[in-house]
Short mmCIF file of C-alpha atoms in Angstrom, two decimals:
data_model
loop_
_atom_site.label_atom_id
_atom_site.label_comp_id
_atom_site.label_asym_id
_atom_site.label_seq_id
_atom_site.Cartn_x
_atom_site.Cartn_y
_atom_site.Cartn_z
CA MET B 16 7.72 -20.30 22.86
CA LEU B 17 10.63 -20.29 20.43
CA ASN B 18 14.15 -19.70 21.70
CA ALA B 19 16.33 -16.90 20.31
CA LEU B 20 17.92 -18.99 17.55
CA GLN B 21 14.59 -20.45 16.38
CA MET B 22 13.12 -16.96 16.44
CA PHE B 23 15.93 -15.54 14.29
CA ILE B 24 15.55 -18.34 11.75
CA THR B 25 11.79 -17.86 11.63
CA ILE B 26 12.13 -14.11 11.12
CA ALA B 27 14.78 -14.69 8.42
CA VAL B 28 12.42 -17.04 6.53
CA ILE B 29 9.50 -14.60 6.72
CA ALA B 30 11.75 -11.71 5.64
CA LEU B 31 13.16 -13.67 2.70
CA VAL B 32 9.73 -14.80 1.46
CA THR B 33 8.32 -11.27 1.77
CA PHE B 34 11.24 -9.76 -0.11
CA THR B 35 10.94 -12.42 -2.81
CA THR B 36 7.28 -11.56 -3.47
CA ARG B 37 8.24 -7.91 -3.87
CA ALA B 38 11.29 -8.62 -6.06
CA LEU B 39 9.67 -11.24 -8.33
CA PRO B 40 8.68 -9.00 -11.27
CA PHE B 41 12.02 -7.21 -11.19
CA ILE B 42 13.94 -10.50 -11.29
CA PHE B 43 11.68 -11.99 -13.92
CA PHE B 44 11.79 -9.09 -16.38
CA ARG B 45 15.43 -8.14 -15.93
CA SER B 46 16.83 -10.15 -18.78
CA LYS B 47 13.95 -10.19 -21.21
CA GLU B 48 11.74 -7.51 -22.64
CA PRO B 49 8.38 -7.31 -20.84
CA PRO B 50 5.43 -8.32 -23.06
CA ALA B 51 3.38 -5.58 -24.71
CA MET B 52 0.39 -6.47 -22.55
CA LEU B 53 2.40 -5.32 -19.54
CA ALA B 54 2.25 -1.69 -20.69
CA VAL B 55 -1.53 -1.85 -20.35
CA ILE B 56 -1.17 -3.42 -16.91
CA GLU B 57 1.36 -0.82 -15.81
CA LYS B 58 -0.99 2.00 -16.62
CA ASN B 59 -4.19 0.49 -15.27
CA LEU B 60 -2.95 -1.40 -12.21
CA PRO B 61 -2.34 1.56 -9.83
CA PRO B 62 -5.87 3.05 -10.04
CA MET B 63 -7.40 -0.42 -9.73
CA ILE B 64 -5.22 -1.44 -6.77
CA LEU B 65 -5.86 1.81 -4.89
CA LEU B 66 -9.61 1.33 -5.07
CA LEU B 67 -9.15 -2.33 -4.10
CA LEU B 68 -7.16 -1.19 -1.05
CA VAL B 69 -10.13 0.98 -0.03
CA ILE B 70 -12.40 -2.05 -0.36
CA TYR B 71 -9.82 -4.14 1.52
CA CYS B 72 -9.93 -1.69 4.44
CA LEU B 73 -13.66 -2.51 4.74
CA LYS B 74 -13.18 -6.29 4.71
CA ASP B 75 -13.94 -6.80 8.41
CA VAL B 76 -17.04 -4.59 8.51
CA GLN B 77 -20.13 -6.51 9.66
CA TRP B 78 -22.65 -5.38 7.06
CA LEU B 79 -25.57 -7.39 8.41
CA THR B 80 -25.44 -6.36 12.07
CA ALA B 81 -25.78 -2.90 13.63
CA PRO B 82 -24.45 -0.35 12.79
CA TYR B 83 -24.34 -2.00 9.31
CA GLY B 84 -21.06 -0.37 8.29
CA ILE B 85 -22.68 3.06 8.35
CA PRO B 86 -19.83 4.76 10.32
CA GLU B 87 -17.36 3.57 7.65
CA LEU B 88 -19.51 4.40 4.62
CA PHE B 89 -20.59 7.74 6.07
CA THR B 90 -16.99 8.77 6.80
CA ILE B 91 -15.80 7.66 3.36
CA CYS B 92 -18.52 9.78 1.76
CA VAL B 93 -17.42 12.78 3.85
CA VAL B 94 -13.76 12.23 2.90
CA ALA B 95 -14.62 11.83 -0.79
CA GLY B 96 -17.02 14.80 -0.81
CA LEU B 97 -14.53 17.02 0.96
CA HIS B 98 -11.78 15.95 -1.43
CA PHE B 99 -13.84 16.55 -4.58
CA TRP B 100 -14.73 19.98 -3.18
CA LYS B 101 -11.45 21.32 -1.76
CA ARG B 102 -8.90 18.83 -3.13
CA ASN B 103 -6.75 19.30 -0.05
CA ALA B 104 -5.43 15.85 0.91
CA MET B 105 -4.50 16.71 4.50
CA LEU B 106 -7.86 18.35 5.17
CA SER B 107 -9.82 15.40 3.74
CA ILE B 108 -7.76 12.74 5.53
CA PHE B 109 -7.65 14.33 8.98
CA THR B 110 -11.25 15.51 9.05
CA GLY B 111 -12.31 12.01 8.07
CA THR B 112 -10.16 10.27 10.66
CA ALA B 113 -11.21 12.61 13.49
CA LEU B 114 -14.85 12.16 12.50
CA TYR B 115 -14.50 8.37 12.42
CA MET B 116 -12.80 8.27 15.83
CA VAL B 117 -15.66 10.33 17.33
CA LEU B 118 -18.25 8.10 15.63
CA VAL B 119 -16.82 4.83 16.98
CA GLN B 120 -15.56 6.01 20.38
CA PHE B 121 -18.86 7.66 21.33
CA ASN B 122 -20.84 4.99 19.54
CA VAL B 123 -22.87 7.65 17.74
CA PHE B 124 -24.83 5.14 15.66
CA SER B 125 -25.90 3.06 18.69
CA PHE B 126 -29.57 3.86 18.01
CA LEU B 127 -29.47 1.65 14.92
CA MET A 12 33.79 29.85 -3.21
CA VAL A 13 31.43 29.15 -6.02
CA ARG A 14 31.60 25.49 -5.19
CA ASN A 15 30.73 26.18 -1.59
CA GLU A 16 27.69 28.13 -2.68
CA GLU A 17 26.62 25.29 -4.88
CA TYR A 18 27.00 22.82 -2.06
CA LYS A 19 24.86 25.02 0.11
CA LYS A 20 22.23 25.22 -2.58
CA THR A 21 22.00 21.48 -3.09
CA GLY A 22 21.91 21.07 0.68
CA GLU A 23 18.94 23.40 0.94
CA LYS A 24 17.25 21.71 -1.97
CA ASN A 25 17.65 18.34 -0.30
CA LYS A 26 16.10 19.72 2.85
CA ASP A 27 13.15 20.99 0.84
CA LEU A 28 12.80 17.63 -0.86
CA PHE A 29 12.89 15.88 2.51
CA THR A 30 10.24 18.24 3.87
CA THR A 31 8.04 17.58 0.85
CA ALA A 32 8.50 13.84 1.29
CA PHE A 33 7.74 14.13 5.00
CA LYS A 34 4.51 16.02 4.33
CA THR A 35 3.50 13.34 1.82
CA THR A 36 4.01 10.60 4.41
CA ILE A 37 2.19 12.21 7.38
CA PRO A 38 -0.98 10.12 6.91
CA VAL A 39 1.16 6.99 6.83
CA LEU A 40 2.91 8.16 10.02
CA LEU A 41 -0.44 8.48 11.77
CA GLY A 42 -1.56 5.13 10.45
CA TYR A 43 1.63 3.17 11.05
CA ILE A 44 2.11 4.29 14.67
CA PRO A 45 -1.15 2.78 15.98
CA LEU A 46 -0.95 -0.25 13.65
CA GLY A 47 2.70 -0.86 14.55
CA MET A 48 1.81 -0.45 18.21
CA ALA A 49 -0.92 -3.05 17.85
CA PHE A 50 1.61 -5.48 16.37
CA GLY A 51 4.22 -4.76 19.08
CA PHE A 52 1.56 -5.14 21.74
CA LEU A 53 0.49 -8.53 20.36
CA LEU A 54 4.06 -9.81 20.08
CA ASP A 55 4.73 -8.65 23.64
CA GLY A 56 1.53 -10.41 24.71
CA ALA A 57 2.77 -13.62 23.08
CA GLY A 58 5.74 -13.39 25.46
CA TYR A 59 8.47 -12.05 23.18
CA HIS A 60 10.98 -9.30 24.00
CA TRP A 61 10.54 -5.96 22.20
CA ILE A 62 13.83 -6.50 20.38
CA TYR A 63 12.02 -9.06 18.18
CA ALA A 64 9.41 -6.46 17.29
CA PHE A 65 12.27 -4.21 16.22
CA ILE A 66 14.07 -6.90 14.18
CA MET A 67 10.87 -8.06 12.49
CA SER A 68 9.80 -4.55 11.54
CA LEU A 69 13.30 -3.75 10.29
CA PHE A 70 13.80 -6.87 8.16
CA VAL A 71 10.31 -8.16 7.30
CA TYR A 72 8.39 -4.87 7.13
CA ALA A 73 4.97 -6.17 6.16
CA GLY A 74 1.98 -5.12 8.24
CA SER A 75 -0.46 -7.94 7.71
CA GLY A 76 2.42 -10.41 7.30
CA GLN A 77 3.70 -9.60 10.78
CA PHE A 78 0.26 -9.92 12.33
CA LEU A 79 0.00 -13.31 10.69
CA ALA A 80 3.43 -14.22 12.10
CA VAL A 81 2.25 -13.47 15.65
CA ALA A 82 -0.79 -15.68 15.12
CA LEU A 83 1.40 -18.50 13.78
CA LEU A 84 3.86 -18.07 16.66
CA SER A 85 1.04 -18.44 19.16
CA ALA A 86 -0.27 -21.47 17.28
CA GLY A 87 3.18 -23.09 17.34
CA ALA A 88 3.43 -23.39 13.57
CA GLY A 89 6.40 -24.94 11.76
CA LEU A 90 8.80 -23.16 9.41
CA THR A 91 7.07 -24.46 6.26
CA GLU A 92 3.76 -23.08 7.48
CA PHE A 93 5.37 -19.72 8.10
CA ALA A 94 6.84 -19.69 4.60
CA ILE A 95 3.68 -20.76 2.74
CA ALA A 96 1.30 -18.55 4.69
CA THR A 97 3.58 -15.52 4.24
CA LEU A 98 3.98 -16.24 0.53
CA LEU A 99 0.22 -16.42 -0.04
CA LEU A 100 -0.49 -13.32 2.03
CA ASN A 101 2.23 -11.18 0.44
CA PHE A 102 2.00 -12.42 -3.12
CA ARG A 103 -0.05 -9.35 -4.01
CA HIS A 104 3.19 -7.36 -3.72
CA ALA A 105 4.39 -9.04 -6.93
CA PHE A 106 1.64 -7.13 -8.73
CA TYR A 107 2.87 -3.86 -7.25
CA GLY A 108 6.31 -4.36 -8.79
CA LEU A 109 4.66 -5.26 -12.09
CA SER A 110 3.34 -1.72 -12.42
CA LEU A 111 6.59 -0.13 -11.23
CA LEU A 112 9.05 -1.71 -13.70
CA GLU A 113 9.17 1.48 -15.77
CA LYS A 114 9.16 3.86 -12.79
CA PHE A 115 12.01 2.03 -11.06
CA SER A 116 14.21 1.61 -14.13
CA GLY A 117 17.33 3.74 -13.95
CA ILE A 118 16.72 4.54 -10.30
CA GLY A 119 20.25 3.53 -9.30
CA LYS A 120 21.74 1.87 -6.26
CA ILE A 121 18.68 2.51 -4.14
CA LYS A 122 16.47 0.17 -6.19
CA PRO A 123 16.90 -2.97 -4.01
CA TYR A 124 15.84 -1.01 -0.93
CA LEU A 125 12.81 0.49 -2.74
CA ILE A 126 11.77 -3.01 -3.77
CA PHE A 127 12.26 -4.29 -0.22
CA ALA A 128 10.21 -1.42 1.26
CA LEU A 129 7.23 -1.82 -1.10
CA THR A 130 4.29 -1.99 1.31
CA ASP A 131 0.67 -1.22 0.40
CA GLU A 132 0.99 2.33 1.70
CA THR A 133 4.38 3.10 0.13
CA TYR A 134 3.15 1.70 -3.20
CA ALA A 135 0.12 3.96 -2.96
CA LEU A 136 2.28 7.03 -2.33
CA LEU A 137 4.87 6.22 -5.01
CA THR A 138 2.25 5.68 -7.71
CA THR A 139 0.32 8.87 -6.92
CA THR A 140 2.94 11.44 -5.91
CA ASP A 141 4.77 13.49 -8.52
CA VAL A 142 8.48 14.07 -7.98
CA PRO A 143 9.01 17.84 -7.38
CA GLN A 144 10.37 19.55 -10.49
CA GLY A 145 14.12 19.48 -10.89
CA SER A 146 14.60 17.03 -8.02
CA SER A 147 16.15 13.59 -8.02
CA LYS A 148 13.55 10.85 -8.38
CA SER A 149 15.63 8.26 -6.53
CA LYS A 150 16.20 10.56 -3.55
CA PHE A 151 12.54 11.52 -3.31
CA TYR A 152 11.37 7.90 -3.52
CA PHE A 153 14.01 6.87 -0.98
CA TYR A 154 12.86 9.52 1.51
CA ILE A 155 9.24 8.39 1.22
CA ALA A 156 10.10 4.68 1.54
CA ALA A 157 12.56 5.16 4.42
CA LEU A 158 10.25 7.51 6.34
CA ASP A 159 7.36 5.01 6.11
CA HIS A 160 9.73 2.22 7.17
CA SER A 161 10.94 4.20 10.20
CA TYR A 162 7.35 4.98 11.31
CA TRP A 163 6.54 1.28 11.21
CA ILE A 164 9.63 0.38 13.26
CA ALA A 165 8.97 3.18 15.77
CA GLY A 166 5.32 2.16 16.15
CA SER A 167 6.02 -1.51 16.71
CA VAL A 168 8.80 -0.90 19.27
CA LEU A 169 6.62 1.68 21.01
CA GLY A 170 3.79 -0.84 21.15
CA ALA A 171 5.97 -3.62 22.51
CA VAL A 172 7.54 -1.38 25.15
CA LEU A 173 4.64 0.83 26.20
CA GLY A 174 1.59 -0.98 24.88
CA SER A 175 0.80 -2.73 28.11
CA VAL A 176 1.44 0.33 30.31
CA LEU A 177 -0.30 3.11 28.41
CA ASP A 178 -4.05 3.36 28.18
CA LEU A 179 -4.57 5.49 25.08
CA ASN A 180 -7.88 5.38 23.32
CA ILE A 181 -6.74 5.29 19.72
CA GLU A 182 -9.73 3.25 18.55
CA GLY A 183 -10.54 4.25 15.00
CA MET A 184 -7.23 5.99 14.35
CA SER A 185 -6.12 3.43 11.79
CA PHE A 186 -8.98 4.74 9.66
CA VAL A 187 -6.42 7.33 8.56
CA LEU A 188 -5.11 4.71 6.09
CA THR A 189 -8.58 4.10 4.66
CA ALA A 190 -8.96 7.87 4.24
CA LEU A 191 -5.52 8.04 2.61
CA PHE A 192 -6.48 5.35 0.08
CA VAL A 193 -9.79 7.11 -0.64
CA VAL A 194 -7.98 10.40 -1.33
CA LEU A 195 -5.33 8.72 -3.49
CA THR A 196 -8.03 6.87 -5.46
CA ILE A 197 -9.76 10.19 -6.19
CA GLU A 198 -6.43 11.69 -7.28
CA GLN A 199 -5.97 8.73 -9.66
CA TYR A 200 -9.51 9.33 -10.91
CA PHE A 201 -8.59 12.92 -11.79
CA SER A 202 -5.34 11.99 -13.51
CA SER A 203 -6.25 8.87 -15.49
CA GLU A 204 -8.00 9.14 -18.83
CA THR A 205 -9.79 5.83 -18.55
CA ARG A 206 -12.49 4.89 -16.07
CA PHE A 207 -12.29 1.15 -16.64
CA PRO A 208 -9.77 0.30 -13.83
CA PHE A 209 -12.27 1.63 -11.28
CA ILE A 210 -15.09 -0.46 -12.72
CA ALA A 211 -12.78 -3.50 -12.68
CA ALA A 212 -11.88 -2.79 -9.04
CA VAL A 213 -15.51 -2.54 -7.91
CA GLY A 214 -16.40 -5.77 -9.72
CA ALA A 215 -13.36 -7.72 -8.56
CA GLY A 216 -13.59 -6.32 -5.02
CA ALA A 217 -17.27 -7.15 -4.55
CA LEU A 218 -16.85 -10.63 -6.00
CA SER A 219 -13.83 -11.36 -3.78
CA LEU A 220 -15.61 -10.15 -0.64
CA ILE A 221 -18.40 -12.63 -1.36
CA LEU A 222 -16.29 -15.58 -2.53
CA PHE A 223 -13.17 -15.38 -0.34
CA SER A 224 -12.41 -15.01 3.36
CA SER A 225 -11.37 -11.54 4.49
CA ASP A 226 -7.74 -12.70 4.80
CA ASN A 227 -7.57 -13.80 1.16
CA MET A 228 -9.74 -11.20 -0.50
CA LEU A 229 -7.01 -8.69 -1.38
CA LEU A 230 -4.80 -11.08 -3.34
CA ALA A 231 -7.87 -12.70 -4.92
CA SER A 232 -9.30 -9.35 -5.98
CA ILE A 233 -5.99 -8.15 -7.45
CA VAL A 234 -5.63 -11.35 -9.51
CA LEU A 235 -9.28 -11.15 -10.59
CA GLY A 236 -9.02 -7.45 -11.45
CA THR A 237 -5.84 -8.00 -13.46
CA LEU A 238 -7.56 -10.79 -15.42
CA ILE A 239 -10.47 -8.41 -16.12
CA LEU A 240 -8.03 -5.73 -17.37
CA ILE A 241 -6.25 -8.24 -19.62
CA GLY A 242 -9.54 -9.67 -20.87
CA ARG A 243 -10.84 -6.25 -21.84
CA GLU A 244 -7.60 -5.32 -23.59
CA LYS A 245 -7.67 -8.59 -25.57
CA SER A 246 -11.29 -8.11 -26.63
CA MET A 247 -10.58 -4.52 -27.62
CA GLN A 248 -7.64 -5.63 -29.75
CA LYS A 249 -9.86 -8.26 -31.36
CA THR A 250 -12.57 -5.78 -32.36
CA GLN A 251 -9.85 -3.45 -33.59
CA ARG A 252 -8.43 -6.20 -35.81
CA LYS A 253 -11.91 -7.08 -37.06
CA GLN A 254 -12.58 -3.48 -37.98
CA ASN A 255 -9.23 -3.29 -39.74
CA THR A 256 -9.93 -6.37 -41.88
CA GLN A 257 -13.41 -5.09 -42.73
CA GLU A 258 -11.95 -1.76 -43.83
CA TYR A 259 -9.43 -3.66 -45.90
CA ARG A 260 -12.12 -5.75 -47.61
CA LYS A 261 -14.19 -2.68 -48.46
CA HIS A 262 -11.33 -1.12 -50.36
#
């Protein structure tokens, strides 16, 4: 167990490092003009990162043991289908989450 | 009198803007409360007072980074280990800023806070939500960032204080963030003219899941994906140049 002072120092270090990672590009490109390649990155990074965040959310799924990630994939398909159909973000997100909670809490795919 | 009226109007407009921002952040609210609670619960379990959960969420404000911190605290790690592990885990945030340079330029005094508060979820909202017409961009972004931040703080304190007493079955509730990312990806799909970033993401994501541990896959996949984007741009420029020289020779 750390004492209060050690704890404050530790938190300060973690906070500083985290802020630095977020501030890095802003510090680096403050004085000089960003390279032309960066314009391409700026435009294409958000869509790529958002899809990567979806994949990241599935990182701990056990694909090779029951239920083989089916609750996750099934719910994602429902969310995506609903969103392509109605394009109502709240509806898609909350229907999906409620469905997923039912699927895992009642272990609906236990027959697999 | 006229001035008073105007004040009233801007006041109402601000309220509307805040309401819009609040509606935008509701999924993050529902995701951050259980996730924050899980963090507070773990920190409490490691034997630390809830005030540390509050301080950490206020000043560090990084979901996975704080979970890592609890693990390192329990393992009795040294300061250097804390610094290096946090740096590696959060380095992906540098890429977030890279795509926000333009968006954040001319944003005013609030910029340092927006940079500080750049979590995965806030980045996702800021890059996909349009500022309501005629409203101040910096105010709208600030509302979104500060609301998300406050949910995270509230969740983690709630978890540290109540986590051990309450017996809520919130299993699966954090899926709300997965659903949020799915919806925002589809919105990006509708609004972007090129499909290549999605192909790059699937390739980089699949490769990283296979090659890297689940803790490292996000940073690895972002680096890999960015390299793919740069590589494609370079090769496209090359063919463009080739075509240009061929045209030139023909004439």
